[in-house]
mmCIF file of C-alpha atoms in Angstrom:
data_model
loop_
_atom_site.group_PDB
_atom_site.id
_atom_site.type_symbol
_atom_site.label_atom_id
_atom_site.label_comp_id
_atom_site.label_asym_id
_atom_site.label_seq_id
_atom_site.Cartn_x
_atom_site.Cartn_y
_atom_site.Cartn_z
ATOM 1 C CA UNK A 1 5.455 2.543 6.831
ATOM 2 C CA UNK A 2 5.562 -0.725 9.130
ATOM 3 C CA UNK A 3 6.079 -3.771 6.462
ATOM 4 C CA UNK A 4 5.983 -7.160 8.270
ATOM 5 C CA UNK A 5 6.837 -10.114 5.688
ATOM 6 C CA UNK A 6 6.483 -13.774 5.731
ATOM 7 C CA UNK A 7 4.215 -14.316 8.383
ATOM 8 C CA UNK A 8 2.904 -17.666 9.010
ATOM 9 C CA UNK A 9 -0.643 -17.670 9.844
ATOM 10 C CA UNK A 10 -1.777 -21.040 10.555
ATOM 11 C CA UNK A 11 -4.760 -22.618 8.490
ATOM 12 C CA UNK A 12 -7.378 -24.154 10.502
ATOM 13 C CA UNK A 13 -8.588 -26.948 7.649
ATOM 14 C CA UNK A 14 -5.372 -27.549 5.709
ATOM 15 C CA UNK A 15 -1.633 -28.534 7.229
ATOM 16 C CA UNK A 16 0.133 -25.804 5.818
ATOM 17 C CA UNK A 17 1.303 -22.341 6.574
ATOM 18 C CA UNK A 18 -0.218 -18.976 4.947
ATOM 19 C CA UNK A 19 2.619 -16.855 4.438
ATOM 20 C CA UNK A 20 1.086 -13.146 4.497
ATOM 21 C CA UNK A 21 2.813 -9.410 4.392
ATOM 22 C CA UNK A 22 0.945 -6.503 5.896
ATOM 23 C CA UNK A 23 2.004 -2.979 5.388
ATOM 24 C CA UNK A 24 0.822 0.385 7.441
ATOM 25 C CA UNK A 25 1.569 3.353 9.313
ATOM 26 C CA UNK A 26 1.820 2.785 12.618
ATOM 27 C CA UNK A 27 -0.674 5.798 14.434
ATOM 28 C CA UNK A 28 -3.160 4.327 16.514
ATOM 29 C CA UNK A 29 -5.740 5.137 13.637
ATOM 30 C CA UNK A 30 -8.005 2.536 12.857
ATOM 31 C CA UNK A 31 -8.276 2.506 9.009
ATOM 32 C CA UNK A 32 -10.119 0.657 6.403
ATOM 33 C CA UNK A 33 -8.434 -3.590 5.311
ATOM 34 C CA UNK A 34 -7.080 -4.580 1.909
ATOM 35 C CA UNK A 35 -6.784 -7.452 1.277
ATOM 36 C CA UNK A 36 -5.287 -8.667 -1.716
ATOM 37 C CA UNK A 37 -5.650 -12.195 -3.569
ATOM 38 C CA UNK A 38 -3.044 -13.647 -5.946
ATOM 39 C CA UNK A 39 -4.382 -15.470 -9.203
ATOM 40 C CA UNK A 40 -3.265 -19.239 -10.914
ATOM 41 C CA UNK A 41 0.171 -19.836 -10.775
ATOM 42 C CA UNK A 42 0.444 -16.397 -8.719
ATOM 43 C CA UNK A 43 2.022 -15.560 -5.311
ATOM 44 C CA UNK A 44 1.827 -12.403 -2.875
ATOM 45 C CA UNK A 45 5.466 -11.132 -4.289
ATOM 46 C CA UNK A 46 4.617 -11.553 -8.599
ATOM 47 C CA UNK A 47 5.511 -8.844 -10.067
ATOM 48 C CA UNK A 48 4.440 -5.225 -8.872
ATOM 49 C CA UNK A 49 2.057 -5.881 -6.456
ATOM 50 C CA UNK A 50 5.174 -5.145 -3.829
ATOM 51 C CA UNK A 51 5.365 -1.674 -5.675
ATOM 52 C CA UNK A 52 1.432 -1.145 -5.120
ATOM 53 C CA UNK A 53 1.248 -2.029 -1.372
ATOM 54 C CA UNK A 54 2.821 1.681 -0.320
ATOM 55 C CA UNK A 55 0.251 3.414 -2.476
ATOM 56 C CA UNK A 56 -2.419 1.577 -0.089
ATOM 57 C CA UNK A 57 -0.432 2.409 2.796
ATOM 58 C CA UNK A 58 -0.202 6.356 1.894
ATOM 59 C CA UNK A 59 -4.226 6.542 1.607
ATOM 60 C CA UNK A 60 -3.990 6.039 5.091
ATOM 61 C CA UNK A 61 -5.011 2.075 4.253
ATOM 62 C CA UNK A 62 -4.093 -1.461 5.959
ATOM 63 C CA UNK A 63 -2.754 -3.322 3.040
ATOM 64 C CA UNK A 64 -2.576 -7.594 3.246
ATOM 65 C CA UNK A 65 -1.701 -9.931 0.938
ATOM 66 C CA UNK A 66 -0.538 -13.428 0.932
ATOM 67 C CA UNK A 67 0.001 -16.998 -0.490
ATOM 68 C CA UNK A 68 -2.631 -19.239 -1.166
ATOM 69 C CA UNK A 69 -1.576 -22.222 1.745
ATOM 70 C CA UNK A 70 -1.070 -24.639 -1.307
ATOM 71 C CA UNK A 71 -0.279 -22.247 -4.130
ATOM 72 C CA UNK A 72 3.076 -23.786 -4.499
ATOM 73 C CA UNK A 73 5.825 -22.189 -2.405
ATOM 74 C CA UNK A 74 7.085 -22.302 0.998
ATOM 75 C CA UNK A 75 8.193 -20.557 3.788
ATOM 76 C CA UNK A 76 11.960 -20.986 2.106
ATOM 77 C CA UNK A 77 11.262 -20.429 -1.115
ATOM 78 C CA UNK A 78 7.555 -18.452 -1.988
ATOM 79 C CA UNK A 79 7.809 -17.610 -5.364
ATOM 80 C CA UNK A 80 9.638 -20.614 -7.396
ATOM 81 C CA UNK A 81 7.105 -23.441 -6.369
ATOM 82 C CA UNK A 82 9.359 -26.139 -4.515
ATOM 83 C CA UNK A 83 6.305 -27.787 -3.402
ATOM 84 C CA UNK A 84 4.496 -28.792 -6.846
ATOM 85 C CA UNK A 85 2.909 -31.354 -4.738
ATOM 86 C CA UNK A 86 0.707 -29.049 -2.617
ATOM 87 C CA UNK A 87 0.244 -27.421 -5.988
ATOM 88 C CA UNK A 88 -1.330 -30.157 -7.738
ATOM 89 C CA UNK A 89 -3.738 -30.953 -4.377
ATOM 90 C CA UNK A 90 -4.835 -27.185 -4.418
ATOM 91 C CA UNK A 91 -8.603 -26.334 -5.213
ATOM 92 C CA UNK A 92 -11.034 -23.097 -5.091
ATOM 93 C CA UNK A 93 -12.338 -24.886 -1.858
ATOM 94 C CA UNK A 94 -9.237 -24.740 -0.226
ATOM 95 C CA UNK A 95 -8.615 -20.595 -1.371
ATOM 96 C CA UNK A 96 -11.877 -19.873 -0.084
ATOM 97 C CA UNK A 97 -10.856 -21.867 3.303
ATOM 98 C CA UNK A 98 -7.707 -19.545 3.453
ATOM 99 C CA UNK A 99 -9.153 -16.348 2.738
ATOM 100 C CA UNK A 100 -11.643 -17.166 5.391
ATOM 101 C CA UNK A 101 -8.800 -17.648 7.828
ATOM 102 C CA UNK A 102 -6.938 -14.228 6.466
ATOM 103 C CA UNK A 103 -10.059 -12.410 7.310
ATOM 104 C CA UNK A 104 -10.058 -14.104 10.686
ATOM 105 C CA UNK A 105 -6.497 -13.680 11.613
ATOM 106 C CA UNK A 106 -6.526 -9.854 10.697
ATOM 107 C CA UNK A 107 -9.946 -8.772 12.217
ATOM 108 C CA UNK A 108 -9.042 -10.916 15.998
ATOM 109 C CA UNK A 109 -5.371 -9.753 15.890
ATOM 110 C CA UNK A 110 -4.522 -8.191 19.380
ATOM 111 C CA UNK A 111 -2.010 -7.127 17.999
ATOM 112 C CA UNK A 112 -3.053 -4.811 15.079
ATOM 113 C CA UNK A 113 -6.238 -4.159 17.216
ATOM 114 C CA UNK A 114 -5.794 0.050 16.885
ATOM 115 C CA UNK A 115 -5.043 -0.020 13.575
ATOM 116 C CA UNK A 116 -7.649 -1.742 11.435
ATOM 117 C CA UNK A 117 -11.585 -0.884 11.052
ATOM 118 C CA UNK A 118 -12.924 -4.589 11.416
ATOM 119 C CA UNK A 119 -16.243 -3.358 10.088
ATOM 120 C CA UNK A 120 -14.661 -1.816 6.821
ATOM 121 C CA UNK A 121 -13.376 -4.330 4.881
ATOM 122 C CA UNK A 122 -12.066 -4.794 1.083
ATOM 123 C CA UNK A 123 -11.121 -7.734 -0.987
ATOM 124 C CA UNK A 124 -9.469 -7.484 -4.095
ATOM 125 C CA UNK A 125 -8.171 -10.264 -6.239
ATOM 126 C CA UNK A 126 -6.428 -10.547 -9.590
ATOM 127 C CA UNK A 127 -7.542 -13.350 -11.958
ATOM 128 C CA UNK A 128 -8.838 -16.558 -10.567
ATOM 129 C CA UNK A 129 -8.015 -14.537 -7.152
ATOM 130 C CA UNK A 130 -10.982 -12.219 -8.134
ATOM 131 C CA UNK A 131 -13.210 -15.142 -8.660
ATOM 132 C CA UNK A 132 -12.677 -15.984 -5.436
ATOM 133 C CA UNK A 133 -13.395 -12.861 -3.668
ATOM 134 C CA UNK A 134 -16.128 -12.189 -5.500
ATOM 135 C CA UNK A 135 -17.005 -16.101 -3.795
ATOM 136 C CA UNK A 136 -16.237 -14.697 -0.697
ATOM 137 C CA UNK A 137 -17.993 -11.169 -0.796
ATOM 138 C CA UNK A 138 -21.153 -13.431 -0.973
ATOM 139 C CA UNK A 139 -20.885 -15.540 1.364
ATOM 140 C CA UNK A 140 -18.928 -13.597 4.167
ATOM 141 C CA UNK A 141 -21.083 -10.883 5.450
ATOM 142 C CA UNK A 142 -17.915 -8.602 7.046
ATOM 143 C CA UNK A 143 -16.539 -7.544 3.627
ATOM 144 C CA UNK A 144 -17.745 -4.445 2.915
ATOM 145 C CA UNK A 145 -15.953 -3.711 -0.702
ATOM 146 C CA UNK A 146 -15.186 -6.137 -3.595
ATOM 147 C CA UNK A 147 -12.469 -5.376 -6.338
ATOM 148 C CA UNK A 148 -11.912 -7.517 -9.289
ATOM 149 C CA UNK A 149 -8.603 -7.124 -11.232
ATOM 150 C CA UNK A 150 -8.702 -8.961 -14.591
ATOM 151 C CA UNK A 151 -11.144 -11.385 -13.074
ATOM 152 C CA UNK A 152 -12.392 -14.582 -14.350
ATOM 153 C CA UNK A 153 -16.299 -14.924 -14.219
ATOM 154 C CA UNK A 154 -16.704 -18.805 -14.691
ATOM 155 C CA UNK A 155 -14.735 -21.278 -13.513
ATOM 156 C CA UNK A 156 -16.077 -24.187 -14.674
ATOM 157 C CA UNK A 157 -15.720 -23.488 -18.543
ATOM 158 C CA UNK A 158 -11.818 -23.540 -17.494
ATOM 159 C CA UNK A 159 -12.327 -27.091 -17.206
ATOM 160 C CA UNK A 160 -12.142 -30.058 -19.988
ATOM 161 C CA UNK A 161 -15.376 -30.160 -22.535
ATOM 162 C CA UNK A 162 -14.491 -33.328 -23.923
ATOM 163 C CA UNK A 163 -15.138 -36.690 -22.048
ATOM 164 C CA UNK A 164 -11.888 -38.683 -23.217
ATOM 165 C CA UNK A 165 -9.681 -35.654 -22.039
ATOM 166 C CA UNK A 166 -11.530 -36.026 -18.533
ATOM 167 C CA UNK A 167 -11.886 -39.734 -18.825
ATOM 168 C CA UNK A 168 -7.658 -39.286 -19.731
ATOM 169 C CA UNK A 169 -7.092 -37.291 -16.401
ATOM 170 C CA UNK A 170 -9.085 -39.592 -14.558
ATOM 171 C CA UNK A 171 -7.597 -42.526 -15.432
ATOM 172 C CA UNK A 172 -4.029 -40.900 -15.184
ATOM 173 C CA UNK A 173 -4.891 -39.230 -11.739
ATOM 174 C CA UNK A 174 -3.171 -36.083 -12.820
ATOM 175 C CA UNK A 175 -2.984 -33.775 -15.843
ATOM 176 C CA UNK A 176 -0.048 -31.021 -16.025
ATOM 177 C CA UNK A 177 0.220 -27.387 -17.381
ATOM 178 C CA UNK A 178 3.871 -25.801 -18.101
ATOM 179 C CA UNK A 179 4.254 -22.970 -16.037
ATOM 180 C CA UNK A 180 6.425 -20.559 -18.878
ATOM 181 C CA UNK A 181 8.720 -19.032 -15.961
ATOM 182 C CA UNK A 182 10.053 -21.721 -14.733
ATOM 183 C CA UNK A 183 9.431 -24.462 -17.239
ATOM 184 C CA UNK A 184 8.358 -26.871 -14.611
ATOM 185 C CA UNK A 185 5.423 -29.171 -15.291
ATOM 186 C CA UNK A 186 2.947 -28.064 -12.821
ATOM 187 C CA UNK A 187 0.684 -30.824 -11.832
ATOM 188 C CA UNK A 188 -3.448 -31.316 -11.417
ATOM 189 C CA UNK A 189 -4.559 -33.884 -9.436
ATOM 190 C CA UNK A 190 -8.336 -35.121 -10.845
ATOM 191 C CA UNK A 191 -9.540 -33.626 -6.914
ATOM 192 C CA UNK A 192 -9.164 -30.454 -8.595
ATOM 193 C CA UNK A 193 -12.228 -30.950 -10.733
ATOM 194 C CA UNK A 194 -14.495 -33.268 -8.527
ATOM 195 C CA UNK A 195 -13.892 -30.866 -6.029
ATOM 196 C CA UNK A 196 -15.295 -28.184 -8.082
ATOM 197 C CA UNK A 197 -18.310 -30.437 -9.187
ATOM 198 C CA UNK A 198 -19.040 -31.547 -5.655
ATOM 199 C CA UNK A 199 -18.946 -27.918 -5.220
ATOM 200 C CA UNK A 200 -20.179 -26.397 -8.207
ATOM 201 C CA UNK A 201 -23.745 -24.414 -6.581
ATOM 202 C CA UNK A 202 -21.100 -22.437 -4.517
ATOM 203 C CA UNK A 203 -18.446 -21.809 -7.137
ATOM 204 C CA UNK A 204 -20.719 -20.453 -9.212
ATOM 205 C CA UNK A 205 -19.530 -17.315 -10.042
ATOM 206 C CA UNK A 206 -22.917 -15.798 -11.527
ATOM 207 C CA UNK A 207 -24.865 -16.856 -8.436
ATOM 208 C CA UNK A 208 -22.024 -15.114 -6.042
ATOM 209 C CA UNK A 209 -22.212 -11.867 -8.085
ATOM 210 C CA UNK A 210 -26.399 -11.754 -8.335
ATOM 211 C CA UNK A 211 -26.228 -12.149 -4.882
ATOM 212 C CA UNK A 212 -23.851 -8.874 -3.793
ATOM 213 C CA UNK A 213 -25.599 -5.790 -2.018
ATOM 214 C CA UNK A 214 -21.965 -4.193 -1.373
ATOM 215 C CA UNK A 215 -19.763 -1.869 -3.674
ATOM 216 C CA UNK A 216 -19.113 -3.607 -6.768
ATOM 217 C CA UNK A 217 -15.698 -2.457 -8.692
ATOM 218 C CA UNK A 218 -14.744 -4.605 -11.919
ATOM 219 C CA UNK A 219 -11.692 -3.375 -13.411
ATOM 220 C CA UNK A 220 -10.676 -4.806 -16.906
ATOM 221 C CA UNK A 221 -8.219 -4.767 -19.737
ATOM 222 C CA UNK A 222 -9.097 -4.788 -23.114
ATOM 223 C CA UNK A 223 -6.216 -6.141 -24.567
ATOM 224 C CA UNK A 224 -6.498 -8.949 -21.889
ATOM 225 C CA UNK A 225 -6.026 -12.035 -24.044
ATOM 226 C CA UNK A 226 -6.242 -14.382 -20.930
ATOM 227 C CA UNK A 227 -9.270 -12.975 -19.614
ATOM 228 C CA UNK A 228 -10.959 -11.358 -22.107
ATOM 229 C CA UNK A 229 -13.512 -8.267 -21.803
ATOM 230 C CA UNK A 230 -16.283 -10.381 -21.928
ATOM 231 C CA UNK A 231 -16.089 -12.082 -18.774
ATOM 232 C CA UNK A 232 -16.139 -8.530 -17.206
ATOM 233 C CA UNK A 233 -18.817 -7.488 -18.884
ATOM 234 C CA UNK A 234 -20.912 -10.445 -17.723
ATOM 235 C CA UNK A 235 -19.752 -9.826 -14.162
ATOM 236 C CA UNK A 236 -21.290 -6.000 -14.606
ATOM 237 C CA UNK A 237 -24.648 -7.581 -16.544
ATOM 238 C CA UNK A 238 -24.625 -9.603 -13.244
ATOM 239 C CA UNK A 239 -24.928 -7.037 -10.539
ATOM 240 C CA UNK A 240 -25.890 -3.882 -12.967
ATOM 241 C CA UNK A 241 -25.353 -1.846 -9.633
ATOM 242 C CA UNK A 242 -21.710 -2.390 -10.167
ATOM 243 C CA UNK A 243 -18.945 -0.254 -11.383
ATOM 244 C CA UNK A 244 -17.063 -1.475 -14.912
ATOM 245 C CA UNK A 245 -14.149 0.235 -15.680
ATOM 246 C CA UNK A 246 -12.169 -0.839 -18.922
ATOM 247 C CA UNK A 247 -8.294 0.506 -19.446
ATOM 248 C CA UNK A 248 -7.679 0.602 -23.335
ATOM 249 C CA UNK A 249 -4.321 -1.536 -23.990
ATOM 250 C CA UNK A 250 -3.985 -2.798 -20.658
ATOM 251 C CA UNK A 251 -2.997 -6.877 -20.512
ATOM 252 C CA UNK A 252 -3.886 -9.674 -18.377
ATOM 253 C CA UNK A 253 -0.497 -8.935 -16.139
ATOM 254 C CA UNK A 254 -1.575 -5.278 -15.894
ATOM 255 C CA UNK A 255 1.686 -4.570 -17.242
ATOM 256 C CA UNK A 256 3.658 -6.268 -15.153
ATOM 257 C CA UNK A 257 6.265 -9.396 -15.507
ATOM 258 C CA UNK A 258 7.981 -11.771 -13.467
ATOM 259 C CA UNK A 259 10.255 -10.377 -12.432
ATOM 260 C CA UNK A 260 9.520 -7.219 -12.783
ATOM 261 C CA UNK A 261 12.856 -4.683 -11.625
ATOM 262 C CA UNK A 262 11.540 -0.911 -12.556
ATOM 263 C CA UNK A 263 11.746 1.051 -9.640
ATOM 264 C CA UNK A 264 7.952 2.322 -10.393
ATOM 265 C CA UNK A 265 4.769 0.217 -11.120
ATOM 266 C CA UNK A 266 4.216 0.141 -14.888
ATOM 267 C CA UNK A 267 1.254 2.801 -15.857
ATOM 268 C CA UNK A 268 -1.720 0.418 -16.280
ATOM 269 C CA UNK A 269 -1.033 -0.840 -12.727
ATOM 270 C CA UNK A 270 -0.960 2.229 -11.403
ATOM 271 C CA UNK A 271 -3.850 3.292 -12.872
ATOM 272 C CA UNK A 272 -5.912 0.005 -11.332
ATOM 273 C CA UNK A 273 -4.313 1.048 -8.227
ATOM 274 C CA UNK A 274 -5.471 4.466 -7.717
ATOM 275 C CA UNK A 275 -8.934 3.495 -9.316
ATOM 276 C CA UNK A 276 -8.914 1.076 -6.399
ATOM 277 C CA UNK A 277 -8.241 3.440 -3.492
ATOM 278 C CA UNK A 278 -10.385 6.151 -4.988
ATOM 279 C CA UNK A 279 -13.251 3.194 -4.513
ATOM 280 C CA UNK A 280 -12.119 1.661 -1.589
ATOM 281 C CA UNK A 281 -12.531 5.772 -0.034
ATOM 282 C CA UNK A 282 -15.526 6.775 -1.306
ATOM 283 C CA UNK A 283 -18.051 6.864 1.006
#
């Protein structure tokens, strides 16, 4: 298996790096593209998803993942978010811009040209990640498969109901959220939500999914306390053509933790995983 960490793709809108891993055997055969989104407060190396890559790689798939360009970390340090500034000046505009430069860096790479499909593509995210390839499986005609881990179906109820809390943040400029790792007050800019209202047609969730003529896997927990079994649910009453597939017991995290040191992905990851291959090769 070739493993290639760290790289810096450049992003074409925003002025920072997009540090991405690919894994795959190196045979000349041109084989199907995974790519993998990270969710809120996530990055490419949280818990297992560095145990789940191989698996890709050993159904004879092109596995991707990487950082969100202002998730947070940087090329020093990717996981412990140094950079709380970028953080706090990230939005779902900005993920969708990166994703769309993911898909073009893979698919116009010389140098992985004999060993990717560029007509068979699948994005799969976890969390807010899967809201946004679900996003981008609307709007970006070359994916071929969607995958939703745990994925959130509406991102604006995430948002502030009352008008003095948003009146608060607007005033203040920023709001902040602990992140319970690393006990560092994450910060919000107040972009973050006009961003999503100048936005809001297109980060509709519901009107992404109704739109969707590809394959159409949901994959939810139902002891998911973050995102609970309803949201999946709607995403299924959505696009009825699509596949729902609830694990009894399984969490938010999948079963996973940061960090997470077994030598083996926990069982309700591994389960997601080889539901996710078994979808991603069906014909």
């Amino acid at each position: 298996m070739i493993t290639k960490t760290n790289i810096q793709v450049k992003s074409t809108q925003h002025n920072k790096p997009i540090l991405t891993d690919v894994f795959y055997k190196k045979d000349n055969i041109k084989k199907p593209i995974v790519i993998f989104c990270h969710g809120y407060k996530g990055f490419k190396d949280w818990g297992g998803w560095n145990l789940a890559a191989p698996e890709f790689v050993n159904a004879n798939l092109f596995f991707l993942k990487f950082n969100f360009s202002h998730n947070g970390g940087t090329v020093e340090n990717p996981i412990n978010f140094p950079d709380l500034e970028a953080f706090g000046h990230n939005n779902f505009i900005t993920e969708l811009d990166d994703l769309e430069d993911i898909i073009n860096w893979i698919v116009t790479n010389p140098y992985y040209k004999e060993e990717i499909d560029p007509n068979n593509i699948t994005l799969i995210g976890h969390s807010r990640g899967g809201g946004i390839v679900t996003l981008k499986a609307s709007e970006n005609n070359r994916v071929s498969k969607l995958i939703s881990w745990a994925g959130v179906s509406d991102f604006g109820m995430r948002f502030p109901k009352d008008e003095k809390i948003l009146q608060h943040w607007e005033k203040e400029g920023v709001s902040y959220i602990e992140n319970s790792r690393t006990k560092q007050q994450m910060p919000h800019y107040f972009q973050f939500y006009t961003s999503f209202k100048e936005n809001e047609a297109r980060l509709t969730i519901k009107n992404a999914v109704q739109k969707l003529i590809i394959p159409h896997l949901i994959i939810q927990g139902k002891k998911d306390e973050v995102v609970p079994p309803i949201e999946a649910e709607n995403l299924h009453s959505w696009n009825p053509k699509s596949i729902l597939f609830m694990i009894d017991e399984m969490n938010h995290p999948l079963g996973c933790s940061e960090p997470y040191t077994a030598p083996k992905m926990p069982t309700h990851l591994a389960e997601v995983v080889a539901k996710s291959i078994e979808f991603i090769l069906t014909k």
